[in-house]
Amino acid sequence: MRFALLVGLLCTGLLAPDAPSAAPVGTPALGDLSKVGSVHFPTTCDPSVQKEFERGLALLHSFFYEEARRVFTSVAEKDPGCAIAHWGIAMSYWHPIWTPPDSSELAAGRAALTMALAAPKKDEREGAYIKAIQAYYEGLAEPVISTLGAAPGASAPATEQSCHGPRLVDPKGRAACFLREMEQVVRHNPEDTDAAAFLALALLGTAPPGDPALANQRRAAGILERWYAEQPEHPGLAHYLIHSYDYPPLAARGLKAANAYAAMQPWVPHALHMPSHIYARLGMWAENAAANRASAEAARAYAASHHPDAASFEELHALDYL
């Protein structure tokens, strides 16, 4: 019913965006994906692809999976031995908070993982990242006890079951395998911003549905807030904070990140939409509408360039929120 109503409103033009106003000076051109925030991720790849890799990583942090995959593939073509580029491709087929990958996406993700494992350019830290996504696709041989990031005086429950067998049938089980391994990445790389961000994302992706205590969400926020205070231009930190606080009791805490996130990536549809999760919780209806109009416009621009005959999920999602 909601979708039919949405289609009807679209057809009658009642949800058509206002005519675009003149863009502020310094605003990237329509569809310009060069401004993506600030991500610094050292690699062992050819220095000539470093900035391009970091742009792909910033897009991955904003769930712009298709475009991130496009960037990582370009990096891998320029430097085939760059293992972490293949890791990025494998990561782009997993959607921790969205619909789980289908069989074709799982196959493509495993193929990219195989390339990452075989590629010669990787240090111990990059290898640990690859091992984490390998745990998602293939499972773990041994259980890993998790206490990292728990509240002071508390400990996360120990897990006795390995990430093999039936766990891998369930998307949450796969995500739990990734979570366990990312905890080890953070443990051995405590000053790695992106490791902390992906650990928080894994906590959000494995949060028990309907948990009244919002334990995973609060734990994720606790990890992210420390880093966000130091790196307010990092898109993953802002994005995952919004998801962590996207609940009535917590929403006010997410307003700072919501107000900052879209400006980091002014033509990334999901980045433009995400602040509306907080605005809607707080009854900020004008801000909610503006965010979703901008998101829909960016989504249409991207679809026109890459999928001219298809409707954009991101546009429909933004219009749904609008």
PDB file of C-alpha atoms in Angstrom:
ATOM      1  CA  MET A   1       0.000   0.000   0.000  1.00  0.00           C
ATOM      2  CA  ARG A   2       2.760   2.463   0.918  1.00  0.00           C
ATOM      3  CA  PHE A   3       4.692   1.673  -2.236  1.00  0.00           C
ATOM      4  CA  ALA A   4       1.572   2.024  -4.406  1.00  0.00           C
ATOM      5  CA  LEU A   5       0.836   5.385  -2.795  1.00  0.00           C
ATOM      6  CA  LEU A   6       4.427   6.479  -3.363  1.00  0.00           C
ATOM      7  CA  VAL A   7       4.276   5.528  -7.038  1.00  0.00           C
ATOM      8  CA  GLY A   8       0.995   7.399  -7.418  1.00  0.00           C
ATOM      9  CA  LEU A   9       2.437  10.531  -5.867  1.00  0.00           C
ATOM     10  CA  LEU A  10       5.488  10.304  -8.086  1.00  0.00           C
ATOM     11  CA  CYS A  11       3.342   9.943 -11.179  1.00  0.00           C
ATOM     12  CA  THR A  12       1.240  12.973 -10.274  1.00  0.00           C
ATOM     13  CA  GLY A  13       4.322  15.017  -9.439  1.00  0.00           C
ATOM     14  CA  LEU A  14       3.268  15.661  -5.851  1.00  0.00           C
ATOM     15  CA  LEU A  15       6.607  14.412  -4.563  1.00  0.00           C
ATOM     16  CA  ALA A  16       8.687  16.049  -7.279  1.00  0.00           C
ATOM     17  CA  PRO A  17      11.585  18.043  -5.791  1.00  0.00           C
ATOM     18  CA  ASP A  18      11.538  21.818  -5.963  1.00  0.00           C
ATOM     19  CA  ALA A  19      13.408  23.393  -8.855  1.00  0.00           C
ATOM     20  CA  PRO A  20      17.115  23.325  -7.968  1.00  0.00           C
ATOM     21  CA  SER A  21      18.470  26.593  -6.667  1.00  0.00           C
ATOM     22  CA  ALA A  22      21.886  27.960  -7.482  1.00  0.00           C
ATOM     23  CA  ALA A  23      24.586  25.860  -5.840  1.00  0.00           C
ATOM     24  CA  PRO A  24      26.736  27.554  -3.189  1.00  0.00           C
ATOM     25  CA  VAL A  25      30.251  28.502  -4.250  1.00  0.00           C
ATOM     26  CA  GLY A  26      32.555  25.525  -3.812  1.00  0.00           C
ATOM     27  CA  THR A  27      29.795  22.912  -4.090  1.00  0.00           C
ATOM     28  CA  PRO A  28      30.915  19.973  -6.269  1.00  0.00           C
ATOM     29  CA  ALA A  29      29.227  19.635  -9.647  1.00  0.00           C
ATOM     30  CA  LEU A  30      26.152  17.429  -9.950  1.00  0.00           C
ATOM     31  CA  GLY A  31      27.236  13.842  -9.410  1.00  0.00           C
ATOM     32  CA  ASP A  32      30.814  14.762  -8.416  1.00  0.00           C
ATOM     33  CA  LEU A  33      32.105  11.991  -6.152  1.00  0.00           C
ATOM     34  CA  SER A  34      35.535  13.447  -5.486  1.00  0.00           C
ATOM     35  CA  LYS A  35      34.643  14.941  -2.090  1.00  0.00           C
ATOM     36  CA  VAL A  36      34.207  12.026   0.297  1.00  0.00           C
ATOM     37  CA  GLY A  37      35.519  13.141   3.665  1.00  0.00           C
ATOM     38  CA  SER A  38      38.866  12.270   5.202  1.00  0.00           C
ATOM     39  CA  VAL A  39      40.119   8.685   5.437  1.00  0.00           C
ATOM     40  CA  HIS A  40      43.747   7.711   6.048  1.00  0.00           C
ATOM     41  CA  PHE A  41      44.503   4.012   5.607  1.00  0.00           C
ATOM     42  CA  PRO A  42      48.198   3.102   5.060  1.00  0.00           C
ATOM     43  CA  THR A  43      48.759   0.293   2.556  1.00  0.00           C
ATOM     44  CA  THR A  44      51.658  -1.604   1.016  1.00  0.00           C
ATOM     45  CA  CYS A  45      50.320  -0.968  -2.473  1.00  0.00           C
ATOM     46  CA  ASP A  46      51.880   1.265  -5.101  1.00  0.00           C
ATOM     47  CA  PRO A  47      51.859   4.833  -3.763  1.00  0.00           C
ATOM     48  CA  SER A  48      50.230   5.985  -7.002  1.00  0.00           C
ATOM     49  CA  VAL A  49      46.963   4.231  -6.040  1.00  0.00           C
ATOM     50  CA  GLN A  50      46.905   5.217  -2.362  1.00  0.00           C
ATOM     51  CA  LYS A  51      44.543   8.174  -2.661  1.00  0.00           C
ATOM     52  CA  GLU A  52      42.233   6.285  -4.979  1.00  0.00           C
ATOM     53  CA  PHE A  53      42.072   3.385  -2.530  1.00  0.00           C
ATOM     54  CA  GLU A  54      41.205   5.743   0.322  1.00  0.00           C
ATOM     55  CA  ARG A  55      38.430   7.283  -1.774  1.00  0.00           C
ATOM     56  CA  GLY A  56      37.006   3.799  -2.319  1.00  0.00           C
ATOM     57  CA  LEU A  57      37.212   3.121   1.400  1.00  0.00           C
ATOM     58  CA  ALA A  58      35.367   6.349   2.194  1.00  0.00           C
ATOM     59  CA  LEU A  59      32.598   5.333  -0.221  1.00  0.00           C
ATOM     60  CA  LEU A  60      32.466   1.860   1.343  1.00  0.00           C
ATOM     61  CA  HIS A  61      31.966   3.465   4.749  1.00  0.00           C
ATOM     62  CA  SER A  62      28.900   5.189   3.280  1.00  0.00           C
ATOM     63  CA  PHE A  63      27.423   1.954   1.906  1.00  0.00           C
ATOM     64  CA  PHE A  64      27.932   3.194  -1.668  1.00  0.00           C
ATOM     65  CA  TYR A  65      28.802  -0.388  -2.527  1.00  0.00           C
ATOM     66  CA  GLU A  66      28.626  -0.205  -6.307  1.00  0.00           C
ATOM     67  CA  GLU A  67      30.797   2.897  -6.609  1.00  0.00           C
ATOM     68  CA  ALA A  68      33.254   1.671  -3.969  1.00  0.00           C
ATOM     69  CA  ARG A  69      33.598  -1.586  -5.900  1.00  0.00           C
ATOM     70  CA  ARG A  70      34.229   0.398  -9.070  1.00  0.00           C
ATOM     71  CA  VAL A  71      37.056   2.276  -7.348  1.00  0.00           C
ATOM     72  CA  PHE A  72      38.612  -0.807  -5.726  1.00  0.00           C
ATOM     73  CA  THR A  73      38.495  -2.644  -9.065  1.00  0.00           C
ATOM     74  CA  SER A  74      40.313   0.254 -10.699  1.00  0.00           C
ATOM     75  CA  VAL A  75      42.994   0.122  -7.997  1.00  0.00           C
ATOM     76  CA  ALA A  76      43.386  -3.642  -8.454  1.00  0.00           C
ATOM     77  CA  GLU A  77      43.742  -3.222 -12.216  1.00  0.00           C
ATOM     78  CA  LYS A  78      46.477  -0.627 -11.748  1.00  0.00           C
ATOM     79  CA  ASP A  79      48.258  -2.661  -9.048  1.00  0.00           C
ATOM     80  CA  PRO A  80      47.175  -6.345  -9.289  1.00  0.00           C
ATOM     81  CA  GLY A  81      49.341  -7.283  -6.322  1.00  0.00           C
ATOM     82  CA  CYS A  82      47.495  -4.879  -4.012  1.00  0.00           C
ATOM     83  CA  ALA A  83      45.784  -7.335  -1.685  1.00  0.00           C
ATOM     84  CA  ILE A  84      43.780  -4.739   0.210  1.00  0.00           C
ATOM     85  CA  ALA A  85      42.113  -3.570  -3.020  1.00  0.00           C
ATOM     86  CA  HIS A  86      40.742  -7.086  -3.493  1.00  0.00           C
ATOM     87  CA  TRP A  87      39.694  -6.993   0.172  1.00  0.00           C
ATOM     88  CA  GLY A  88      37.696  -3.871  -0.630  1.00  0.00           C
ATOM     89  CA  ILE A  89      35.913  -5.645  -3.462  1.00  0.00           C
ATOM     90  CA  ALA A  90      35.083  -8.564  -1.164  1.00  0.00           C
ATOM     91  CA  MET A  91      33.776  -6.141   1.476  1.00  0.00           C
ATOM     92  CA  SER A  92      31.549  -4.402  -1.061  1.00  0.00           C
ATOM     93  CA  TYR A  93      29.421  -7.528  -1.528  1.00  0.00           C
ATOM     94  CA  TRP A  94      28.479  -7.639   2.152  1.00  0.00           C
ATOM     95  CA  HIS A  95      25.833  -5.246   3.487  1.00  0.00           C
ATOM     96  CA  PRO A  96      25.969  -5.463   7.305  1.00  0.00           C
ATOM     97  CA  ILE A  97      22.760  -3.519   7.947  1.00  0.00           C
ATOM     98  CA  TRP A  98      21.006  -4.022   4.600  1.00  0.00           C
ATOM     99  CA  THR A  99      19.707  -7.093   2.792  1.00  0.00           C
ATOM    100  CA  PRO A 100      22.213  -9.990   3.022  1.00  0.00           C
ATOM    101  CA  PRO A 101      24.116 -10.875  -0.155  1.00  0.00           C
ATOM    102  CA  ASP A 102      22.405 -13.309  -2.507  1.00  0.00           C
ATOM    103  CA  SER A 103      24.132 -16.379  -3.937  1.00  0.00           C
ATOM    104  CA  SER A 104      25.726 -14.492  -6.831  1.00  0.00           C
ATOM    105  CA  GLU A 105      27.068 -11.800  -4.494  1.00  0.00           C
ATOM    106  CA  LEU A 106      28.455 -14.412  -2.130  1.00  0.00           C
ATOM    107  CA  ALA A 107      30.222 -16.076  -5.063  1.00  0.00           C
ATOM    108  CA  ALA A 108      31.664 -12.759  -6.251  1.00  0.00           C
ATOM    109  CA  GLY A 109      32.763 -11.895  -2.725  1.00  0.00           C
ATOM    110  CA  ARG A 110      34.522 -15.239  -2.322  1.00  0.00           C
ATOM    111  CA  ALA A 111      36.258 -14.758  -5.669  1.00  0.00           C
ATOM    112  CA  ALA A 112      37.571 -11.373  -4.531  1.00  0.00           C
ATOM    113  CA  LEU A 113      38.649 -12.928  -1.226  1.00  0.00           C
ATOM    114  CA  THR A 114      40.635 -15.561  -3.127  1.00  0.00           C
ATOM    115  CA  MET A 115      42.414 -12.786  -5.008  1.00  0.00           C
ATOM    116  CA  ALA A 116      43.145 -10.940  -1.771  1.00  0.00           C
ATOM    117  CA  LEU A 117      44.622 -14.040  -0.150  1.00  0.00           C
ATOM    118  CA  ALA A 118      46.825 -14.706  -3.180  1.00  0.00           C
ATOM    119  CA  ALA A 119      47.990 -11.135  -3.791  1.00  0.00           C
ATOM    120  CA  PRO A 120      51.590 -10.593  -2.590  1.00  0.00           C
ATOM    121  CA  LYS A 121      51.394  -6.981  -1.362  1.00  0.00           C
ATOM    122  CA  LYS A 122      50.144  -7.021   2.215  1.00  0.00           C
ATOM    123  CA  ASP A 123      51.600  -6.543   5.644  1.00  0.00           C
ATOM    124  CA  GLU A 124      50.426  -8.141   8.878  1.00  0.00           C
ATOM    125  CA  ARG A 125      47.747  -5.496   9.448  1.00  0.00           C
ATOM    126  CA  GLU A 126      46.314  -5.771   5.934  1.00  0.00           C
ATOM    127  CA  GLY A 127      46.391  -9.545   6.279  1.00  0.00           C
ATOM    128  CA  ALA A 128      44.314  -9.243   9.450  1.00  0.00           C
ATOM    129  CA  TYR A 129      41.671  -7.220   7.616  1.00  0.00           C
ATOM    130  CA  ILE A 130      41.583  -9.889   4.912  1.00  0.00           C
ATOM    131  CA  LYS A 131      41.269 -12.602   7.536  1.00  0.00           C
ATOM    132  CA  ALA A 132      38.244 -10.792   8.980  1.00  0.00           C
ATOM    133  CA  ILE A 133      36.298 -10.809   5.704  1.00  0.00           C
ATOM    134  CA  GLN A 134      37.492 -14.373   5.138  1.00  0.00           C
ATOM    135  CA  ALA A 135      35.789 -15.244   8.426  1.00  0.00           C
ATOM    136  CA  TYR A 136      32.557 -13.823   7.015  1.00  0.00           C
ATOM    137  CA  TYR A 137      32.707 -15.873   3.832  1.00  0.00           C
ATOM    138  CA  GLU A 138      34.329 -19.051   5.190  1.00  0.00           C
ATOM    139  CA  GLY A 139      33.933 -19.104   8.969  1.00  0.00           C
ATOM    140  CA  LEU A 140      36.491 -19.604  11.719  1.00  0.00           C
ATOM    141  CA  ALA A 141      38.090 -22.793  12.961  1.00  0.00           C
ATOM    142  CA  GLU A 142      38.209 -21.725  16.600  1.00  0.00           C
ATOM    143  CA  PRO A 143      35.979 -19.555  18.797  1.00  0.00           C
ATOM    144  CA  VAL A 144      37.311 -16.178  19.905  1.00  0.00           C
ATOM    145  CA  ILE A 145      36.326 -14.852  23.329  1.00  0.00           C
ATOM    146  CA  SER A 146      35.090 -11.256  23.040  1.00  0.00           C
ATOM    147  CA  THR A 147      35.464  -8.593  25.743  1.00  0.00           C
ATOM    148  CA  LEU A 148      36.861  -5.739  23.652  1.00  0.00           C
ATOM    149  CA  GLY A 149      34.883  -2.515  23.808  1.00  0.00           C
ATOM    150  CA  ALA A 150      32.581  -3.668  26.609  1.00  0.00           C
ATOM    151  CA  ALA A 151      31.438  -1.159  29.204  1.00  0.00           C
ATOM    152  CA  PRO A 152      33.809  -0.615  32.159  1.00  0.00           C
ATOM    153  CA  GLY A 153      33.413  -3.392  34.663  1.00  0.00           C
ATOM    154  CA  ALA A 154      31.431  -5.521  32.224  1.00  0.00           C
ATOM    155  CA  SER A 155      32.500  -8.275  29.879  1.00  0.00           C
ATOM    156  CA  ALA A 156      30.974  -9.513  26.672  1.00  0.00           C
ATOM    157  CA  PRO A 157      29.604 -13.050  26.886  1.00  0.00           C
ATOM    158  CA  ALA A 158      32.026 -15.798  25.992  1.00  0.00           C
ATOM    159  CA  THR A 159      31.186 -17.823  22.915  1.00  0.00           C
ATOM    160  CA  GLU A 160      31.868 -21.538  22.813  1.00  0.00           C
ATOM    161  CA  GLN A 161      30.550 -22.322  19.345  1.00  0.00           C
ATOM    162  CA  SER A 162      32.896 -22.020  16.392  1.00  0.00           C
ATOM    163  CA  CYS A 163      31.973 -20.098  13.264  1.00  0.00           C
ATOM    164  CA  HIS A 164      31.549 -23.218  11.162  1.00  0.00           C
ATOM    165  CA  GLY A 165      28.646 -25.284   9.954  1.00  0.00           C
ATOM    166  CA  PRO A 166      25.116 -24.032  10.669  1.00  0.00           C
ATOM    167  CA  ARG A 167      26.273 -20.559  11.699  1.00  0.00           C
ATOM    168  CA  LEU A 168      27.213 -19.787   8.106  1.00  0.00           C
ATOM    169  CA  VAL A 169      23.681 -20.444   6.889  1.00  0.00           C
ATOM    170  CA  ASP A 170      22.481 -17.481   8.917  1.00  0.00           C
ATOM    171  CA  PRO A 171      23.662 -14.005   7.797  1.00  0.00           C
ATOM    172  CA  LYS A 172      23.903 -13.009  11.467  1.00  0.00           C
ATOM    173  CA  GLY A 173      26.180 -15.976  12.036  1.00  0.00           C
ATOM    174  CA  ARG A 174      28.481 -14.856   9.239  1.00  0.00           C
ATOM    175  CA  ALA A 175      28.493 -11.347  10.681  1.00  0.00           C
ATOM    176  CA  ALA A 176      29.376 -12.761  14.103  1.00  0.00           C
ATOM    177  CA  CYS A 177      32.427 -14.427  12.570  1.00  0.00           C
ATOM    178  CA  PHE A 178      33.525 -11.108  11.070  1.00  0.00           C
ATOM    179  CA  LEU A 179      32.929  -9.380  14.406  1.00  0.00           C
ATOM    180  CA  ARG A 180      35.132 -11.787  16.284  1.00  0.00           C
ATOM    181  CA  GLU A 181      37.974 -11.357  13.836  1.00  0.00           C
ATOM    182  CA  MET A 182      37.662  -7.550  13.727  1.00  0.00           C
ATOM    183  CA  GLU A 183      38.025  -7.533  17.487  1.00  0.00           C
ATOM    184  CA  GLN A 184      41.426  -9.105  16.983  1.00  0.00           C
ATOM    185  CA  VAL A 185      42.345  -6.495  14.371  1.00  0.00           C
ATOM    186  CA  VAL A 186      41.521  -3.736  16.853  1.00  0.00           C
ATOM    187  CA  ARG A 187      43.304  -5.510  19.673  1.00  0.00           C
ATOM    188  CA  HIS A 188      46.533  -5.643  17.670  1.00  0.00           C
ATOM    189  CA  ASN A 189      46.074  -2.228  16.032  1.00  0.00           C
ATOM    190  CA  PRO A 190      44.594  -0.058  18.786  1.00  0.00           C
ATOM    191  CA  GLU A 191      45.307   3.211  16.933  1.00  0.00           C
ATOM    192  CA  ASP A 192      43.656   2.143  13.671  1.00  0.00           C
ATOM    193  CA  THR A 193      40.614   4.336  13.083  1.00  0.00           C
ATOM    194  CA  ASP A 194      39.075   2.173  10.379  1.00  0.00           C
ATOM    195  CA  ALA A 195      39.453  -1.003  12.398  1.00  0.00           C
ATOM    196  CA  ALA A 196      37.483   0.641  15.200  1.00  0.00           C
ATOM    197  CA  ALA A 197      34.867   1.841  12.716  1.00  0.00           C
ATOM    198  CA  PHE A 198      34.390  -1.598  11.167  1.00  0.00           C
ATOM    199  CA  LEU A 199      34.216  -3.183  14.616  1.00  0.00           C
ATOM    200  CA  ALA A 200      31.410  -0.786  15.533  1.00  0.00           C
ATOM    201  CA  LEU A 201      29.637  -1.567  12.262  1.00  0.00           C
ATOM    202  CA  ALA A 202      29.921  -5.291  13.002  1.00  0.00           C
ATOM    203  CA  LEU A 203      28.331  -4.714  16.409  1.00  0.00           C
ATOM    204  CA  LEU A 204      25.432  -2.914  14.735  1.00  0.00           C
ATOM    205  CA  GLY A 205      25.103  -5.696  12.189  1.00  0.00           C
ATOM    206  CA  THR A 206      24.868  -8.346  14.895  1.00  0.00           C
ATOM    207  CA  ALA A 207      22.632  -6.451  17.345  1.00  0.00           C
ATOM    208  CA  PRO A 208      19.838  -8.688  18.676  1.00  0.00           C
ATOM    209  CA  PRO A 209      16.504  -7.497  17.256  1.00  0.00           C
ATOM    210  CA  GLY A 210      14.332  -5.773  19.814  1.00  0.00           C
ATOM    211  CA  ASP A 211      16.974  -5.606  22.540  1.00  0.00           C
ATOM    212  CA  PRO A 212      15.487  -3.035  24.966  1.00  0.00           C
ATOM    213  CA  ALA A 213      18.916  -2.298  26.425  1.00  0.00           C
ATOM    214  CA  LEU A 214      20.387  -1.515  22.968  1.00  0.00           C
ATOM    215  CA  ALA A 215      23.591  -3.117  24.232  1.00  0.00           C
ATOM    216  CA  ASN A 216      25.375  -3.490  20.888  1.00  0.00           C
ATOM    217  CA  GLN A 217      24.335  -0.017  19.792  1.00  0.00           C
ATOM    218  CA  ARG A 218      25.616   1.568  22.988  1.00  0.00           C
ATOM    219  CA  ARG A 219      28.856  -0.372  22.782  1.00  0.00           C
ATOM    220  CA  ALA A 220      29.335   0.690  19.158  1.00  0.00           C
ATOM    221  CA  ALA A 221      28.674   4.328  20.055  1.00  0.00           C
ATOM    222  CA  GLY A 222      31.203   4.157  22.863  1.00  0.00           C
ATOM    223  CA  ILE A 223      33.875   2.965  20.439  1.00  0.00           C
ATOM    224  CA  LEU A 224      32.985   5.539  17.800  1.00  0.00           C
ATOM    225  CA  GLU A 225      32.669   8.609  20.006  1.00  0.00           C
ATOM    226  CA  ARG A 226      36.306   8.452  21.053  1.00  0.00           C
ATOM    227  CA  TRP A 227      37.460   8.484  17.438  1.00  0.00           C
ATOM    228  CA  TYR A 228      34.881  10.963  16.188  1.00  0.00           C
ATOM    229  CA  ALA A 229      36.097  13.555  18.690  1.00  0.00           C
ATOM    230  CA  GLU A 230      39.535  13.313  17.068  1.00  0.00           C
ATOM    231  CA  GLN A 231      38.500  12.820  13.426  1.00  0.00           C
ATOM    232  CA  PRO A 232      35.203  14.608  12.762  1.00  0.00           C
ATOM    233  CA  GLU A 233      35.710  14.438   8.971  1.00  0.00           C
ATOM    234  CA  HIS A 234      35.799  10.627   8.859  1.00  0.00           C
ATOM    235  CA  PRO A 235      32.603   9.492   7.074  1.00  0.00           C
ATOM    236  CA  GLY A 236      32.458   6.041   8.641  1.00  0.00           C
ATOM    237  CA  LEU A 237      32.553   7.387  12.180  1.00  0.00           C
ATOM    238  CA  ALA A 238      29.724   9.852  11.542  1.00  0.00           C
ATOM    239  CA  HIS A 239      27.671   7.309   9.583  1.00  0.00           C
ATOM    240  CA  TYR A 240      27.880   4.556  12.162  1.00  0.00           C
ATOM    241  CA  LEU A 241      27.202   6.968  15.020  1.00  0.00           C
ATOM    242  CA  ILE A 242      23.913   7.896  13.347  1.00  0.00           C
ATOM    243  CA  HIS A 243      22.998   4.210  13.102  1.00  0.00           C
ATOM    244  CA  SER A 244      24.040   3.671  16.732  1.00  0.00           C
ATOM    245  CA  TYR A 245      21.761   6.484  17.914  1.00  0.00           C
ATOM    246  CA  ASP A 246      18.822   5.765  15.580  1.00  0.00           C
ATOM    247  CA  TYR A 247      16.482   4.967  18.491  1.00  0.00           C
ATOM    248  CA  PRO A 248      14.130   7.261  20.436  1.00  0.00           C
ATOM    249  CA  PRO A 249      16.052   7.129  23.745  1.00  0.00           C
ATOM    250  CA  LEU A 250      19.372   7.931  22.011  1.00  0.00           C
ATOM    251  CA  ALA A 251      18.505  10.077  19.004  1.00  0.00           C
ATOM    252  CA  ALA A 252      19.509  13.445  20.475  1.00  0.00           C
ATOM    253  CA  ARG A 253      23.056  12.162  20.882  1.00  0.00           C
ATOM    254  CA  GLY A 254      23.298  11.631  17.127  1.00  0.00           C
ATOM    255  CA  LEU A 255      22.439  15.183  16.097  1.00  0.00           C
ATOM    256  CA  LYS A 256      26.041  16.403  15.884  1.00  0.00           C
ATOM    257  CA  ALA A 257      27.032  13.580  13.526  1.00  0.00           C
ATOM    258  CA  ALA A 258      23.812  13.998  11.549  1.00  0.00           C
ATOM    259  CA  ASN A 259      24.474  17.689  10.980  1.00  0.00           C
ATOM    260  CA  ALA A 260      28.032  17.012   9.804  1.00  0.00           C
ATOM    261  CA  TYR A 261      27.766  13.851   7.721  1.00  0.00           C
ATOM    262  CA  ALA A 262      26.129  15.054   4.496  1.00  0.00           C
ATOM    263  CA  ALA A 263      28.630  17.877   4.015  1.00  0.00           C
ATOM    264  CA  MET A 264      31.465  15.341   3.907  1.00  0.00           C
ATOM    265  CA  GLN A 265      30.038  13.600   0.848  1.00  0.00           C
ATOM    266  CA  PRO A 266      27.707  16.056  -0.940  1.00  0.00           C
ATOM    267  CA  TRP A 267      26.835  13.701  -3.829  1.00  0.00           C
ATOM    268  CA  VAL A 268      26.754  10.331  -2.070  1.00  0.00           C
ATOM    269  CA  PRO A 269      23.045   9.440  -1.858  1.00  0.00           C
ATOM    270  CA  HIS A 270      23.176   7.467   1.378  1.00  0.00           C
ATOM    271  CA  ALA A 271      25.298  10.088   3.126  1.00  0.00           C
ATOM    272  CA  LEU A 272      22.761  12.734   2.196  1.00  0.00           C
ATOM    273  CA  HIS A 273      19.888  10.583   3.425  1.00  0.00           C
ATOM    274  CA  MET A 274      21.312   9.319   6.733  1.00  0.00           C
ATOM    275  CA  PRO A 275      20.898  12.544   8.760  1.00  0.00           C
ATOM    276  CA  SER A 276      17.149  12.175   8.281  1.00  0.00           C
ATOM    277  CA  HIS A 277      17.209   9.123  10.562  1.00  0.00           C
ATOM    278  CA  ILE A 278      17.993  11.483  13.430  1.00  0.00           C
ATOM    279  CA  TYR A 279      15.897  14.382  12.150  1.00  0.00           C
ATOM    280  CA  ALA A 280      12.802  12.161  11.923  1.00  0.00           C
ATOM    281  CA  ARG A 281      13.367  10.882  15.469  1.00  0.00           C
ATOM    282  CA  LEU A 282      13.569  14.453  16.751  1.00  0.00           C
ATOM    283  CA  GLY A 283      10.665  15.872  14.746  1.00  0.00           C
ATOM    284  CA  MET A 284      12.932  18.126  12.652  1.00  0.00           C
ATOM    285  CA  TRP A 285      10.658  17.886   9.634  1.00  0.00           C
ATOM    286  CA  ALA A 286      12.117  20.665   7.461  1.00  0.00           C
ATOM    287  CA  GLU A 287      15.622  19.217   7.872  1.00  0.00           C
ATOM    288  CA  ASN A 288      14.283  15.731   7.244  1.00  0.00           C
ATOM    289  CA  ALA A 289      12.659  16.817   3.972  1.00  0.00           C
ATOM    290  CA  ALA A 290      15.723  18.731   2.778  1.00  0.00           C
ATOM    291  CA  ALA A 291      18.028  15.784   3.456  1.00  0.00           C
ATOM    292  CA  ASN A 292      15.872  13.353   1.523  1.00  0.00           C
ATOM    293  CA  ARG A 293      15.293  15.701  -1.410  1.00  0.00           C
ATOM    294  CA  ALA A 294      19.073  16.080  -1.741  1.00  0.00           C
ATOM    295  CA  SER A 295      19.560  12.324  -1.482  1.00  0.00           C
ATOM    296  CA  ALA A 296      16.941  11.628  -4.157  1.00  0.00           C
ATOM    297  CA  GLU A 297      18.544  14.167  -6.482  1.00  0.00           C
ATOM    298  CA  ALA A 298      21.993  12.626  -6.039  1.00  0.00           C
ATOM    299  CA  ALA A 299      20.585   9.135  -6.577  1.00  0.00           C
ATOM    300  CA  ARG A 300      18.903  10.219  -9.816  1.00  0.00           C
ATOM    301  CA  ALA A 301      22.138  11.773 -11.030  1.00  0.00           C
ATOM    302  CA  TYR A 302      24.083   8.585 -10.346  1.00  0.00           C
ATOM    303  CA  ALA A 303      21.441   6.365 -11.929  1.00  0.00           C
ATOM    304  CA  ALA A 304      21.348   8.552 -15.031  1.00  0.00           C
ATOM    305  CA  SER A 305      25.090   8.020 -15.475  1.00  0.00           C
ATOM    306  CA  HIS A 306      25.289   4.311 -14.719  1.00  0.00           C
ATOM    307  CA  HIS A 307      21.791   2.795 -15.003  1.00  0.00           C
ATOM    308  CA  PRO A 308      19.699   5.082 -17.228  1.00  0.00           C
ATOM    309  CA  ASP A 309      16.929   2.517 -17.695  1.00  0.00           C
ATOM    310  CA  ALA A 310      16.585   1.557 -14.024  1.00  0.00           C
ATOM    311  CA  ALA A 311      14.983   3.020 -10.938  1.00  0.00           C
ATOM    312  CA  SER A 312      17.347   3.773  -8.080  1.00  0.00           C
ATOM    313  CA  PHE A 313      16.768   2.079  -4.742  1.00  0.00           C
ATOM    314  CA  GLU A 314      18.450   5.038  -3.045  1.00  0.00           C
ATOM    315  CA  GLU A 315      15.999   7.463  -4.655  1.00  0.00           C
ATOM    316  CA  LEU A 316      12.968   5.400  -3.605  1.00  0.00           C
ATOM    317  CA  HIS A 317      14.379   5.007  -0.087  1.00  0.00           C
ATOM    318  CA  ALA A 318      14.831   8.775   0.217  1.00  0.00           C
ATOM    319  CA  LEU A 319      11.328   9.439  -1.121  1.00  0.00           C
ATOM    320  CA  ASP A 320       9.927   6.907   1.354  1.00  0.00           C
ATOM    321  CA  TYR A 321      11.505   8.838   4.231  1.00  0.00           C
ATOM    322  CA  LEU A 322      10.405  12.120   2.671  1.00  0.00           C
TER     323      LEU A 322
END
